[in-house]
Amino acid sequence: ALKTFDFAQSQDQYVGAGYGCDSCKTCFDSESYAIDGACPPDKCSPRAGTFPKCWDAQKLLANFSCSDKYSLNLSSVQSNNQLKVPTEAPEKTLRARFLTPFNRLVGALVVKQKRLKVLDYRSPNGSSQVCSFRNDSFSKYSRTADPSRGLICLDKEGQDAGFFGVDPVFAAFSTLYDGKLNPFDFYKKAEFASSVNPYGFFPHSYDGQKGGDKPMAEVFPEISGDFLLFFDEHVTSVRASKMIAYLKDGNFIDEQTSEITIEMNTINARNNILCKTVFTFTWQPGGKIQWDYSIFSVPIYLYDSGTKDKQSVLEYVCIIFLAINMLSELYDLLRAVKRFNIFKYLLSPANWLDWCHFVIMSIAWWLWYQQVNLTSQFKVDTGYTVLASPADETQARFFMTDSKEEAKFLAFSKSLYDLGQNLRTYTNMTSICVILF
């Protein structure tokens, strides 16, 4: 039989699995200890879940006949005997995000982190050292502290892709903490660092919605172990502030952080230019944080509408002249072979300069052809909703993504990067031609 519940002690009691009122300090695991699988959230454990059955008001409400739902037709509401037709609220539209007055953000701002793997300087049997100081006295001193935090070494196999951090919505120290939420409603068991504390950050190869690895078609191998966070264009300013607080309170940057990259893709409608801006912060072994940036500007239209035909004709003329010059040089080479003057031909610096000119010019024209072809095929989607819940409807797990939308946006970002790299290489080749030839 159930024991009498002492309401005077309700602040520290719950209904246990043994059908008795037990002390809250014994409720370590809601599913195992509580009779209904959940300790009271506002009394015992804010992360546990619902109220126990001894607080159920179902019996009190059995004969309660007042309804809390009423049907209402807004068009029938009258004032002064006159029918007023209500004005429907307009549908929510996407607000354009601009980094500068003419440069609009495309898709999302991406924060990417690479992490070091931590190796203990002691082997499993404690005999040899995997990572240590050369000075034995320093090694002995380092063993007096926690080796997992006091000495970090980069694993030869690569970077760390394990879950890390915490979700600050379930951390009592955070300003985002919400004691009424149950973490098991947002996370699967494998995503918990402890019995009640879920991890906050997951690698690119992990699908948070399905709770497993993404399909290979949605994973980019070069960043599969990186941790990507997206601030997409649907996010409001209030939400963005909370997401930044999530990064801070969730310990996104810690002792294993190796590199932070911030990427932004923009479009300038006034000048018809796409741009990728990348800021990189690298943690050096000596303690410095080295930073660098790169900007790729790509014109959407390589030819002006008024001068396209003239420019195309000039390009074909230049290609024809280059071909004639190369044939002339080949003729000189064949003539040298027939006259047994091949060594004299090869020892002439002018001939080597001519062939270098031909090779560089040919590569430059090939790169220009690729640039024209890639630009004509390049497309921007109507929208990139990368976050699974970009608005304020999600109460936790702010950075969970839609894997398909994420893959679509990353494909666009990579295409823009390849387009910028190809144009940069072409510019370098043509610059060499202008300077040397």
Coordinates of C-alpha atoms in Angstrom, one line a residue:
A1 CA 0.0 0.0 0.0
L2 CA 1.1 3.6 -0.6
K3 CA 2.5 5.5 2.3
T4 CA 0.8 8.7 3.3
F5 CA 2.3 11.6 1.4
D6 CA 3.7 14.3 3.7
F7 CA 2.9 17.5 1.9
A8 CA 4.9 19.4 4.4
Q9 CA 8.0 17.7 3.1
S10 CA 6.9 17.8 -0.6
Q11 CA 9.9 20.0 -1.6
D12 CA 12.3 17.1 -1.2
Q13 CA 10.2 14.0 -1.8
Y14 CA 9.0 12.0 -4.7
V15 CA 7.1 8.7 -5.3
G16 CA 9.7 6.0 -5.7
A17 CA 9.6 2.8 -7.6
G18 CA 8.8 1.0 -4.3
Y19 CA 5.5 2.9 -4.0
G20 CA 6.7 5.1 -1.2
C21 CA 7.6 8.7 -0.8
D22 CA 11.4 8.9 -0.9
S23 CA 13.8 11.7 -0.5
C24 CA 14.8 13.7 -3.6
K25 CA 18.5 13.1 -3.0
T26 CA 18.0 9.4 -3.9
C27 CA 16.5 10.1 -7.3
F28 CA 19.6 9.9 -9.5
D29 CA 17.9 8.3 -12.6
S30 CA 14.3 9.1 -13.3
E31 CA 13.6 6.0 -15.3
S32 CA 14.9 3.6 -12.6
Y33 CA 14.0 5.4 -9.3
A34 CA 10.6 7.1 -9.9
I35 CA 7.3 5.3 -10.1
D36 CA 6.3 7.0 -13.3
G37 CA 9.7 7.4 -14.8
A38 CA 10.2 11.1 -13.8
C39 CA 11.2 13.0 -10.7
P40 CA 9.3 16.3 -10.1
P41 CA 11.2 19.0 -12.1
D42 CA 10.5 21.9 -9.8
K43 CA 11.3 20.0 -6.6
C44 CA 13.9 17.3 -7.2
S45 CA 15.6 17.5 -10.5
P46 CA 14.9 20.3 -13.1
R47 CA 16.3 18.0 -15.8
A48 CA 14.2 15.0 -14.9
G49 CA 10.8 15.6 -16.4
T50 CA 7.1 15.5 -15.4
F51 CA 5.3 15.6 -12.0
P52 CA 4.8 12.2 -10.2
K53 CA 1.4 10.7 -9.9
C54 CA 0.9 11.7 -6.3
W55 CA 0.5 15.3 -7.6
D56 CA -1.9 14.3 -10.4
A57 CA -5.1 16.5 -10.4
Q58 CA -7.1 14.1 -12.5
K59 CA -9.4 13.2 -9.7
L60 CA -10.0 16.8 -8.8
L61 CA -10.9 17.6 -12.4
A62 CA -13.2 14.6 -13.0
N63 CA -16.4 16.6 -12.3
F64 CA -15.0 19.9 -13.7
S65 CA -17.4 20.9 -16.5
C66 CA -16.0 24.3 -17.5
S67 CA -14.4 24.1 -21.0
D68 CA -11.2 25.9 -21.9
K69 CA -11.9 25.9 -25.6
Y70 CA -14.5 27.9 -27.5
S71 CA -15.2 28.2 -31.2
L72 CA -15.1 31.7 -32.5
N73 CA -15.8 33.1 -35.9
L74 CA -14.0 36.4 -36.2
S75 CA -16.1 37.5 -39.1
S76 CA -19.3 37.4 -37.0
V77 CA -18.0 39.7 -34.3
Q78 CA -20.0 42.9 -34.5
S79 CA -19.6 46.4 -33.1
N80 CA -22.5 48.9 -33.1
N81 CA -24.6 46.4 -35.1
Q82 CA -22.1 46.7 -38.0
L83 CA -20.2 43.7 -39.4
K84 CA -16.4 44.1 -39.4
V85 CA -14.3 41.9 -41.5
P86 CA -11.0 41.2 -39.7
T87 CA -7.8 41.9 -41.5
E88 CA -5.6 38.8 -41.8
A89 CA -2.0 39.1 -40.7
P90 CA 0.4 38.9 -43.6
E91 CA 2.5 35.9 -44.0
K92 CA 6.0 36.0 -42.5
T93 CA 8.5 36.9 -45.2
L94 CA 12.3 36.3 -45.1
R95 CA 14.2 39.4 -44.1
A96 CA 17.3 40.1 -46.1
R97 CA 20.5 40.2 -44.1
F98 CA 23.2 42.6 -45.3
L99 CA 26.8 42.7 -44.1
T100 CA 27.2 46.1 -45.9
P101 CA 24.6 48.2 -47.6
F102 CA 25.0 46.4 -50.9
N103 CA 26.2 43.0 -49.9
R104 CA 23.5 40.5 -48.9
L105 CA 24.2 37.4 -46.9
V106 CA 23.4 34.2 -48.9
G107 CA 22.4 31.2 -46.9
A108 CA 24.1 31.2 -43.6
L109 CA 27.1 32.5 -41.7
V110 CA 29.2 29.4 -40.9
V111 CA 31.4 28.9 -37.8
K112 CA 33.7 25.9 -38.2
Q113 CA 36.0 24.3 -35.6
K114 CA 38.8 21.8 -35.9
R115 CA 39.8 20.0 -32.6
L116 CA 42.9 18.3 -31.4
K117 CA 42.9 14.7 -30.1
V118 CA 44.2 14.5 -26.5
L119 CA 46.7 11.8 -25.7
D120 CA 47.8 10.8 -22.3
Y121 CA 51.6 11.0 -21.9
R122 CA 51.4 7.5 -20.2
S123 CA 50.8 4.3 -22.1
P124 CA 48.1 1.9 -20.8
N125 CA 50.6 -0.1 -18.7
G126 CA 52.1 3.1 -17.3
S127 CA 55.6 2.2 -18.4
S128 CA 56.4 4.3 -21.5
Q129 CA 55.5 7.8 -22.5
V130 CA 53.5 8.7 -25.6
C131 CA 54.0 12.4 -25.2
S132 CA 56.2 14.0 -22.6
F133 CA 58.8 16.7 -21.9
R134 CA 62.4 15.9 -22.8
N135 CA 63.5 17.1 -19.4
D136 CA 62.6 14.4 -17.0
S137 CA 62.0 16.8 -14.1
F138 CA 59.3 18.6 -16.2
S139 CA 57.7 15.2 -17.0
K140 CA 57.5 14.4 -13.3
Y141 CA 56.1 17.8 -12.5
S142 CA 53.4 17.4 -15.2
R143 CA 52.3 14.1 -13.6
T144 CA 51.2 16.0 -10.5
A145 CA 48.2 17.4 -12.3
D146 CA 45.5 15.9 -14.5
P147 CA 47.3 14.8 -17.6
S148 CA 44.2 15.0 -19.8
R149 CA 44.2 18.8 -19.3
G150 CA 47.7 19.6 -18.5
L151 CA 49.5 18.2 -21.5
I152 CA 47.9 18.1 -24.9
C153 CA 49.4 16.3 -27.9
L154 CA 48.1 16.0 -31.5
D155 CA 47.2 12.4 -32.4
K156 CA 49.0 11.2 -35.5
E157 CA 45.7 9.7 -36.8
G158 CA 44.1 13.1 -37.1
Q159 CA 41.7 15.4 -35.3
D160 CA 39.1 14.7 -32.7
A161 CA 35.5 14.2 -34.0
G162 CA 33.9 13.2 -30.7
F163 CA 30.9 14.9 -29.2
F164 CA 31.8 17.7 -26.7
G165 CA 30.5 20.7 -24.8
V166 CA 27.1 20.9 -23.1
D167 CA 23.6 22.2 -24.0
P168 CA 23.4 25.3 -21.7
V169 CA 19.6 25.1 -21.8
F170 CA 20.0 22.2 -19.3
A171 CA 22.9 23.7 -17.4
A172 CA 21.9 25.5 -14.2
F173 CA 24.7 28.0 -14.5
S174 CA 23.6 29.3 -17.9
T175 CA 21.4 32.3 -18.6
L176 CA 19.6 30.0 -21.1
Y177 CA 18.7 27.4 -18.4
D178 CA 15.1 26.2 -18.5
G179 CA 14.2 23.9 -15.6
K180 CA 10.9 22.9 -17.1
L181 CA 12.4 21.2 -20.2
N182 CA 13.2 17.5 -20.3
P183 CA 16.5 16.8 -22.1
F184 CA 15.2 13.4 -23.2
D185 CA 12.7 15.2 -25.4
F186 CA 15.5 16.7 -27.5
Y187 CA 18.4 14.2 -27.2
K188 CA 18.9 10.5 -27.6
K189 CA 20.7 8.4 -24.9
A190 CA 23.9 8.2 -27.0
E191 CA 24.0 12.0 -27.0
F192 CA 24.4 12.4 -23.3
A193 CA 27.7 13.1 -21.5
S194 CA 26.2 11.9 -18.2
S195 CA 22.8 10.6 -17.1
V196 CA 21.1 14.1 -17.4
N197 CA 23.6 16.3 -19.2
P198 CA 23.5 16.2 -23.1
Y199 CA 26.4 17.2 -25.3
G200 CA 26.1 20.5 -27.0
F201 CA 28.1 20.1 -30.3
F202 CA 28.3 17.3 -32.9
P203 CA 30.5 16.8 -36.0
H204 CA 29.4 17.4 -39.5
S205 CA 29.2 13.7 -40.3
Y206 CA 26.5 13.2 -37.5
D207 CA 22.8 13.6 -38.2
G208 CA 21.2 15.1 -35.1
Q209 CA 17.6 14.5 -36.4
K210 CA 18.1 10.8 -37.0
G211 CA 20.6 10.2 -34.2
G212 CA 23.3 8.5 -36.4
D213 CA 25.8 9.1 -39.2
K214 CA 24.6 10.9 -42.3
P215 CA 24.4 9.2 -45.7
M216 CA 27.7 9.5 -47.6
A217 CA 26.0 11.7 -50.3
E218 CA 25.3 14.4 -47.6
V219 CA 28.9 14.3 -46.1
F220 CA 31.8 16.3 -47.4
P221 CA 34.9 14.2 -46.6
E222 CA 37.3 17.1 -46.2
I223 CA 35.2 18.5 -43.3
S224 CA 33.6 15.3 -42.0
G225 CA 35.3 15.6 -38.6
D226 CA 34.8 19.4 -38.3
F227 CA 32.1 21.0 -36.1
L228 CA 29.9 23.3 -38.1
L229 CA 27.5 25.9 -36.7
F230 CA 25.1 27.8 -38.9
F231 CA 23.6 31.2 -38.3
D232 CA 21.2 31.2 -41.3
E233 CA 19.3 34.1 -42.7
H234 CA 16.1 33.1 -41.1
V235 CA 17.4 33.7 -37.6
T236 CA 16.2 36.8 -35.8
S237 CA 18.5 39.2 -33.9
V238 CA 17.1 38.0 -30.6
R239 CA 17.6 34.4 -31.6
A240 CA 21.2 35.1 -32.8
S241 CA 22.0 36.6 -29.4
K242 CA 20.8 33.4 -27.7
M243 CA 22.8 31.3 -30.1
I244 CA 26.0 33.3 -29.2
A245 CA 25.2 32.7 -25.5
Y246 CA 24.8 29.0 -26.4
L247 CA 28.4 29.0 -27.8
K248 CA 29.8 30.7 -24.7
D249 CA 28.0 28.8 -22.0
G250 CA 28.2 25.5 -23.9
N251 CA 32.1 25.7 -23.9
F252 CA 32.4 25.7 -27.7
I253 CA 36.0 26.9 -27.4
D254 CA 38.1 24.9 -25.0
E255 CA 41.6 23.5 -24.5
Q256 CA 41.2 21.1 -27.6
T257 CA 40.3 23.9 -30.0
S258 CA 42.8 23.9 -32.9
E259 CA 41.2 26.2 -35.5
I260 CA 38.2 28.4 -35.9
T261 CA 37.0 29.4 -39.3
I262 CA 34.2 31.9 -40.1
E263 CA 32.8 31.9 -43.6
M264 CA 30.3 34.3 -45.2
N265 CA 28.9 34.2 -48.7
T266 CA 27.4 37.4 -50.1
I267 CA 25.9 38.7 -53.3
N268 CA 26.1 42.3 -54.6
A269 CA 23.1 42.9 -56.8
R270 CA 24.4 46.4 -57.8
N271 CA 27.7 45.1 -59.3
N272 CA 26.6 41.5 -60.0
I273 CA 29.3 40.0 -57.8
L274 CA 29.4 37.0 -55.6
C275 CA 31.9 37.0 -52.7
K276 CA 33.2 34.5 -50.2
T277 CA 34.9 35.9 -47.1
V278 CA 36.8 33.6 -44.8
F279 CA 38.4 34.5 -41.4
T280 CA 40.7 31.8 -39.9
F281 CA 42.0 31.7 -36.3
T282 CA 44.7 29.1 -35.6
W283 CA 45.9 28.2 -32.1
Q284 CA 49.7 27.9 -32.3
P285 CA 51.6 25.4 -30.0
G286 CA 53.4 28.4 -28.4
G287 CA 50.2 30.0 -27.2
K288 CA 49.6 32.6 -29.9
I289 CA 46.4 32.7 -31.9
Q290 CA 47.3 33.4 -35.5
W291 CA 44.6 34.9 -37.7
D292 CA 44.3 35.4 -41.5
Y293 CA 41.6 36.2 -44.0
S294 CA 40.8 35.6 -47.6
I295 CA 38.3 37.1 -50.0
F296 CA 37.1 35.6 -53.3
S297 CA 35.2 37.9 -55.6
V298 CA 33.5 36.3 -58.5
P299 CA 31.6 38.3 -61.2
I300 CA 28.2 36.7 -62.1
Y301 CA 28.4 38.0 -65.7
L302 CA 31.8 37.8 -67.4
Y303 CA 30.7 39.8 -70.4
D304 CA 28.8 43.1 -70.5
S305 CA 25.6 42.9 -72.5
G306 CA 26.7 45.7 -74.8
T307 CA 30.3 44.5 -75.5
K308 CA 29.9 40.7 -75.4
D309 CA 30.1 40.2 -79.1
K310 CA 33.2 42.5 -79.6
Q311 CA 35.0 40.9 -76.6
S312 CA 34.3 37.4 -77.9
V313 CA 35.7 38.3 -81.4
L314 CA 38.9 39.7 -79.8
E315 CA 39.3 36.6 -77.7
Y316 CA 39.0 34.3 -80.8
V317 CA 41.5 36.5 -82.6
C318 CA 44.0 36.2 -79.8
I319 CA 43.6 32.4 -79.7
I320 CA 44.2 32.2 -83.5
F321 CA 47.3 34.3 -83.2
L322 CA 48.6 32.1 -80.4
A323 CA 47.9 29.0 -82.4
I324 CA 49.8 30.5 -85.4
N325 CA 52.7 31.4 -83.2
M326 CA 52.9 27.9 -81.8
L327 CA 52.8 26.3 -85.2
S328 CA 55.6 28.6 -86.3
E329 CA 57.7 27.5 -83.4
L330 CA 56.9 23.9 -84.1
Y331 CA 58.1 24.4 -87.7
D332 CA 61.4 25.9 -86.4
L333 CA 61.8 22.8 -84.2
L334 CA 61.2 20.4 -87.0
R335 CA 63.6 22.3 -89.2
A336 CA 66.3 22.1 -86.5
V337 CA 65.7 18.3 -86.3
K338 CA 66.1 17.9 -90.1
R339 CA 69.3 19.9 -90.1
F340 CA 70.7 18.1 -87.0
N341 CA 70.7 21.4 -85.1
I342 CA 68.5 20.1 -82.2
F343 CA 71.0 20.8 -79.5
K344 CA 71.6 24.3 -80.8
Y345 CA 67.8 24.8 -80.7
L346 CA 67.5 23.5 -77.1
L347 CA 70.4 25.5 -75.9
S348 CA 68.9 28.8 -77.1
P349 CA 67.2 30.7 -74.1
A350 CA 64.9 32.5 -76.5
N351 CA 63.3 29.2 -77.6
W352 CA 62.8 28.2 -74.0
L353 CA 61.2 31.6 -73.3
D354 CA 58.9 31.1 -76.3
W355 CA 57.7 27.7 -75.1
C356 CA 57.2 28.9 -71.6
H357 CA 55.1 31.7 -73.1
F358 CA 53.0 29.2 -75.1
V359 CA 52.4 26.9 -72.1
I360 CA 51.4 29.7 -69.7
M361 CA 49.1 31.4 -72.4
S362 CA 47.5 28.0 -73.2
I363 CA 46.8 27.3 -69.5
A364 CA 45.4 30.8 -69.1
W365 CA 43.0 30.4 -72.0
W366 CA 41.9 27.0 -70.7
L367 CA 41.2 28.5 -67.3
W368 CA 39.2 31.3 -68.9
Y369 CA 37.1 28.7 -70.8
Q370 CA 36.5 26.8 -67.5
Q371 CA 35.5 30.1 -65.8
V372 CA 33.0 30.9 -68.5
N373 CA 31.6 27.4 -68.4
L374 CA 31.4 27.3 -64.6
T375 CA 29.8 30.7 -64.3
S376 CA 27.1 29.9 -66.9
Q377 CA 26.2 26.8 -64.9
F378 CA 26.4 28.4 -61.4
K379 CA 23.0 28.7 -59.7
V380 CA 21.8 30.2 -56.4
D381 CA 18.8 28.5 -54.8
T382 CA 15.8 30.5 -53.7
G383 CA 16.6 29.8 -50.1
Y384 CA 18.8 27.7 -47.7
T385 CA 17.0 26.8 -44.5
V386 CA 20.0 25.0 -43.0
L387 CA 18.8 25.0 -39.4
A388 CA 16.1 22.4 -38.5
S389 CA 14.3 25.1 -36.4
P390 CA 15.7 28.5 -37.4
A391 CA 13.0 30.5 -35.6
D392 CA 12.1 30.7 -31.9
E393 CA 10.0 27.6 -31.8
T394 CA 12.9 25.3 -30.7
Q395 CA 13.6 25.6 -27.0
A396 CA 16.9 23.6 -26.9
R397 CA 19.5 22.2 -29.3
F398 CA 19.7 25.5 -31.2
F399 CA 22.2 24.3 -33.9
M400 CA 20.6 21.1 -35.1
T401 CA 20.5 21.1 -38.9
D402 CA 18.4 19.7 -41.7
S403 CA 21.0 17.4 -43.3
K404 CA 19.7 17.8 -46.8
E405 CA 19.5 21.5 -46.6
E406 CA 22.9 21.6 -45.1
A407 CA 24.4 19.5 -47.9
K408 CA 22.7 21.8 -50.5
F409 CA 24.2 24.9 -48.9
L410 CA 27.6 23.4 -48.5
A411 CA 27.6 22.3 -52.2
F412 CA 26.8 25.9 -53.1
S413 CA 29.5 27.3 -50.9
K414 CA 32.1 24.8 -52.3
S415 CA 31.1 25.7 -55.9
L416 CA 31.6 29.4 -55.1
Y417 CA 35.0 28.6 -53.6
D418 CA 36.0 26.6 -56.6
L419 CA 34.8 29.4 -58.9
G420 CA 36.9 31.9 -57.0
Q421 CA 40.0 29.7 -56.9
N422 CA 39.8 29.1 -60.7
L423 CA 39.5 32.9 -61.3
R424 CA 42.4 33.6 -59.0
T425 CA 44.6 31.1 -60.8
Y426 CA 43.6 32.6 -64.1
T427 CA 44.4 36.1 -62.9
N428 CA 47.9 34.9 -61.7
M429 CA 48.7 33.2 -65.0
T430 CA 47.7 36.3 -67.1
S431 CA 49.7 38.5 -64.8
I432 CA 52.8 36.4 -65.4
C433 CA 52.2 36.7 -69.1
V434 CA 51.9 40.5 -68.9
I435 CA 55.0 40.9 -66.8
L436 CA 57.3 38.4 -68.5
F437 CA 56.2 38.4 -72.1

